[in-house]
Short mmCIF file of C-alpha atoms in Angstrom, two decimals:
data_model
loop_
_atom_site.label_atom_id
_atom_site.label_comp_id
_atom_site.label_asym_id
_atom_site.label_seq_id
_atom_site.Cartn_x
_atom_site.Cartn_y
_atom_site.Cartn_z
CA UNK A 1 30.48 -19.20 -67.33
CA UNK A 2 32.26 -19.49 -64.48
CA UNK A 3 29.84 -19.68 -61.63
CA UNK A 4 31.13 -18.14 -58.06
CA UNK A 5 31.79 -21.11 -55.45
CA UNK A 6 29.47 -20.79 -52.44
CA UNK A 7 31.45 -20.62 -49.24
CA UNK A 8 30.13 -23.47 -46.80
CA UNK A 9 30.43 -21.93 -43.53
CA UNK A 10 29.97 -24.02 -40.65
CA UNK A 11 27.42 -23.40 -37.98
CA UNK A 12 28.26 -21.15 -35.34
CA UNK A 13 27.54 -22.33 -32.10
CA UNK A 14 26.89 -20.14 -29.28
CA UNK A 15 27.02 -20.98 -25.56
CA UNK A 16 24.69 -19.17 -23.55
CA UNK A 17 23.85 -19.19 -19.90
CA UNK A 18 20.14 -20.72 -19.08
CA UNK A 19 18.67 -17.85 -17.47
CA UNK A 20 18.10 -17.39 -13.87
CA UNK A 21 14.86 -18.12 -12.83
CA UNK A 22 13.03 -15.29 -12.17
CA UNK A 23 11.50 -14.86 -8.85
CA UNK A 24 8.01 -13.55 -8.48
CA UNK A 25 6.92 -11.44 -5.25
CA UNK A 26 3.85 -13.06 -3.45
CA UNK A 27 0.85 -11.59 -3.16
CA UNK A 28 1.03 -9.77 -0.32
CA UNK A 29 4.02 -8.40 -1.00
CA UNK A 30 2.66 -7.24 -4.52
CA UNK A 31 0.33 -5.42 -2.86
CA UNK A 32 1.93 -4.27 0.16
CA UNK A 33 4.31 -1.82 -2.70
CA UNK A 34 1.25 -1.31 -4.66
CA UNK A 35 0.28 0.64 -1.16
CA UNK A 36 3.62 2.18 -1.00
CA UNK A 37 2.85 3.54 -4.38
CA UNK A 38 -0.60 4.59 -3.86
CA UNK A 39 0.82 6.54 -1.08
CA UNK A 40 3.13 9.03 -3.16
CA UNK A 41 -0.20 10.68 -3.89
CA UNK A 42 -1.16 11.77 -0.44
CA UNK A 43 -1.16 15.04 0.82
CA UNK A 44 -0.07 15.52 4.64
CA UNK A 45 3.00 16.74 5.72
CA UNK A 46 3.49 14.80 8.46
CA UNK A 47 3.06 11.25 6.81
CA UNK A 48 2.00 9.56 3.44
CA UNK A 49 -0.26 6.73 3.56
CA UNK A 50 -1.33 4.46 0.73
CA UNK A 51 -4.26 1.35 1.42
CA UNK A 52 -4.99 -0.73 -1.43
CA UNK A 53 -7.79 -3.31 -1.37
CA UNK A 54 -8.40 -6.80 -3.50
CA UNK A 55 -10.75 -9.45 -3.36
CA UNK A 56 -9.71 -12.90 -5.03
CA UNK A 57 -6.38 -11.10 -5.75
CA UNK A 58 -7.86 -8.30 -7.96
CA UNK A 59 -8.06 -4.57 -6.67
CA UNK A 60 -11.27 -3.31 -6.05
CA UNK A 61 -10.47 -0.16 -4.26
CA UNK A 62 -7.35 2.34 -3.40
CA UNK A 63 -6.91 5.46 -0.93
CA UNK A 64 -4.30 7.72 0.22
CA UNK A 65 -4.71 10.41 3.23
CA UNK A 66 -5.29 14.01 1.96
CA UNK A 67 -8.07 16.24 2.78
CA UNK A 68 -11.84 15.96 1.20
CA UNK A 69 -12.52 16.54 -2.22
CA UNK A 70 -13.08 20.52 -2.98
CA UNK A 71 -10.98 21.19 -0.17
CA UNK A 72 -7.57 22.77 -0.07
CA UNK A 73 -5.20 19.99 1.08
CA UNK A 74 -1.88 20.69 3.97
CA UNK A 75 0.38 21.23 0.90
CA UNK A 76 -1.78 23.40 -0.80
CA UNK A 77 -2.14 25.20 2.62
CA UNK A 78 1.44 25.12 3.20
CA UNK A 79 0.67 24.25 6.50
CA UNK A 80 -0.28 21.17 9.42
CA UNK A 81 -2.23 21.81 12.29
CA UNK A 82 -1.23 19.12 13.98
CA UNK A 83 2.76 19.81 13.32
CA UNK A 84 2.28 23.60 14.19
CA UNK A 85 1.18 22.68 18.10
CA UNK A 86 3.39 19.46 18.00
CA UNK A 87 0.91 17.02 18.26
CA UNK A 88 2.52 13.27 18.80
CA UNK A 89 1.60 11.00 15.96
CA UNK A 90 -1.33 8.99 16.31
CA UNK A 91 -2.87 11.80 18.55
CA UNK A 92 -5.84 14.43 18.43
CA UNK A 93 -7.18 12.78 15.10
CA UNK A 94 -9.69 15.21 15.58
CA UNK A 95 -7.81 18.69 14.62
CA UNK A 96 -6.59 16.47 11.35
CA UNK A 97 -8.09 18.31 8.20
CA UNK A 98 -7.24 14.48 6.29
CA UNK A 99 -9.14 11.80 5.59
CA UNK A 100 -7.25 8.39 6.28
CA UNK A 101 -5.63 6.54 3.36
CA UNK A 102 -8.05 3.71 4.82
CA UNK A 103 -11.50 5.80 4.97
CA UNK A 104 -10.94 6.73 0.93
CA UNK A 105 -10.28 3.24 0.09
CA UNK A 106 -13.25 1.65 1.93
CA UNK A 107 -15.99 4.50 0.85
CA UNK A 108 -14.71 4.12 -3.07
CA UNK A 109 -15.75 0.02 -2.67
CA UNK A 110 -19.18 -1.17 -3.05
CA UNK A 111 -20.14 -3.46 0.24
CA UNK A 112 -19.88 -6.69 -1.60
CA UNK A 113 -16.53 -5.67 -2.60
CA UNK A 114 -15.48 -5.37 0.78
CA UNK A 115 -17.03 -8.25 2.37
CA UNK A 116 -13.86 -10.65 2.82
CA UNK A 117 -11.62 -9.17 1.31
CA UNK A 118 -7.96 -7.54 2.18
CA UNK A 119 -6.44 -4.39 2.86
CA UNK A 120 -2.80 -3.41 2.16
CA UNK A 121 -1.50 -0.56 4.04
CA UNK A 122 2.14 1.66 3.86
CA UNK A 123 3.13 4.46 4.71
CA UNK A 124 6.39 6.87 5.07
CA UNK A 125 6.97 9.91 7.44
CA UNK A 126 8.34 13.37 5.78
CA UNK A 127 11.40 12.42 5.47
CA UNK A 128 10.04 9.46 3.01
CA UNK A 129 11.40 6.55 5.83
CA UNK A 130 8.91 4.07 5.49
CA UNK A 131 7.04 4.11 9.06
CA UNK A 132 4.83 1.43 10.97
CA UNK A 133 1.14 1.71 9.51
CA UNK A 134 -1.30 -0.15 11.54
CA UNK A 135 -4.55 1.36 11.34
CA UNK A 136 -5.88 3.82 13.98
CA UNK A 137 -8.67 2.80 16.36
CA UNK A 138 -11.29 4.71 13.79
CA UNK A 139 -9.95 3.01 10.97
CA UNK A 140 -9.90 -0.20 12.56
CA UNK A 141 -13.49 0.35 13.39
CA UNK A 142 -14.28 1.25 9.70
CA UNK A 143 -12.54 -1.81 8.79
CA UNK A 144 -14.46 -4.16 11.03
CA UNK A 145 -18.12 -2.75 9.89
CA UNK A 146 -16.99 -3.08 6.51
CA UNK A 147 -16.57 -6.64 6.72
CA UNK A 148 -12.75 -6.78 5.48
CA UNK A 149 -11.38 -10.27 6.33
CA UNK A 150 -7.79 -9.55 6.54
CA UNK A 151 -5.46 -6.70 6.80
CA UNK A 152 -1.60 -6.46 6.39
CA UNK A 153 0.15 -3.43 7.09
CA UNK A 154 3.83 -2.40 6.90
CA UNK A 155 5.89 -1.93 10.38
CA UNK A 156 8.48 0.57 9.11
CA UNK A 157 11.14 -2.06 9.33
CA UNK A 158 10.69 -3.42 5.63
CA UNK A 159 8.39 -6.15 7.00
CA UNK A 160 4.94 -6.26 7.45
CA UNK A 161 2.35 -8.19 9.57
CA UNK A 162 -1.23 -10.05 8.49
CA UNK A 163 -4.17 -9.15 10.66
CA UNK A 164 -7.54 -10.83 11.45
CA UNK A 165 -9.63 -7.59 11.91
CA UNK A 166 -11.52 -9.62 14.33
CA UNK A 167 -8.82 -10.16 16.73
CA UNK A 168 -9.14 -6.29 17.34
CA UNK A 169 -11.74 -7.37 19.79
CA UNK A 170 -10.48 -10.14 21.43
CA UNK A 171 -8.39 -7.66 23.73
CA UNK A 172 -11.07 -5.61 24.67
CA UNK A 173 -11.20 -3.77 28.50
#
């Protein structure tokens, strides 16, 4: 019997491009659009806030701004005090019906969670345009009492800066 002859091929060679390295973000910016994520859950009309924080590079805590829990919330309502009598941002906290992206975060950590560690914080306006989100003077105080050692917040212009809490004080009247 005639057996079939094998056909030696010969090895194909193929020529392939070494990948590009891939580039990792840092940390903080890791974090920062963690934030920016957290933040699509808010509830306010006016602005979205997201704060996210870690210790040792894990995430202990996150928060967005909406209103309390039970409580019907600005889209719900349809409705923002503080838009309907044109209240400048960063004003009349007060007539607010929200609780600050920042507030959630730190009362959902345990205090040795929050003792040096870092808070992320982002935020957009209504239009979605990513807008500066340094803390308010009430959140800043939360901040300091909860013993967070650094804080790094978005400035609306696709940067963001890294805060000592303490040097909050240094300018003091």
């Amino acid at each position: 019997m005639n057996k079939p002859k094998s056909r030696e091929s010969k090895p194909v060679t193929h020529k392939t491009k070494k990948p590009a390295k891939q580039t990792r973000p840092g940390w903080d910016i890791y974090f920062i659009n963690i934030a920016k994520a957290v933040s699509t859950r808010a509830t306010c009309l006016r602005r979205r806030y997201g704060a996210v924080i870690t210790k040792d590079n894990v995430i202990v805590s996150t928060g967005y701004n909406g209103a309390p829990s039970g409580m019907i919330d600005c889209l719900e309502a349809g409705k923002c005090t503080r838009k309907e009598l044109q209240i400048p941002h960063g004003e009349r906290y007060e007539l607010c019906h929200s609780v600050h992206a920042e507030a959630n975060a730190i009362i959902r950590a345990s205090a040795d969670e929050l003792k040096g560690s870092t808070i992320y914080i982002s935020g957009c306006d209504g239009e979605g345009e990513e807008c500066v989100s340094e803390p308010c003077m009430m959140c800043k105080r939360m901040i300091l009492n909860a013993g967070i050692f650094k804080v790094v917040y978005s400035d609306g212009n696709g940067c963001y800066h890294i805060i000592n809490p303490s040097d909050w004080l240094r300018n003091r009247v």
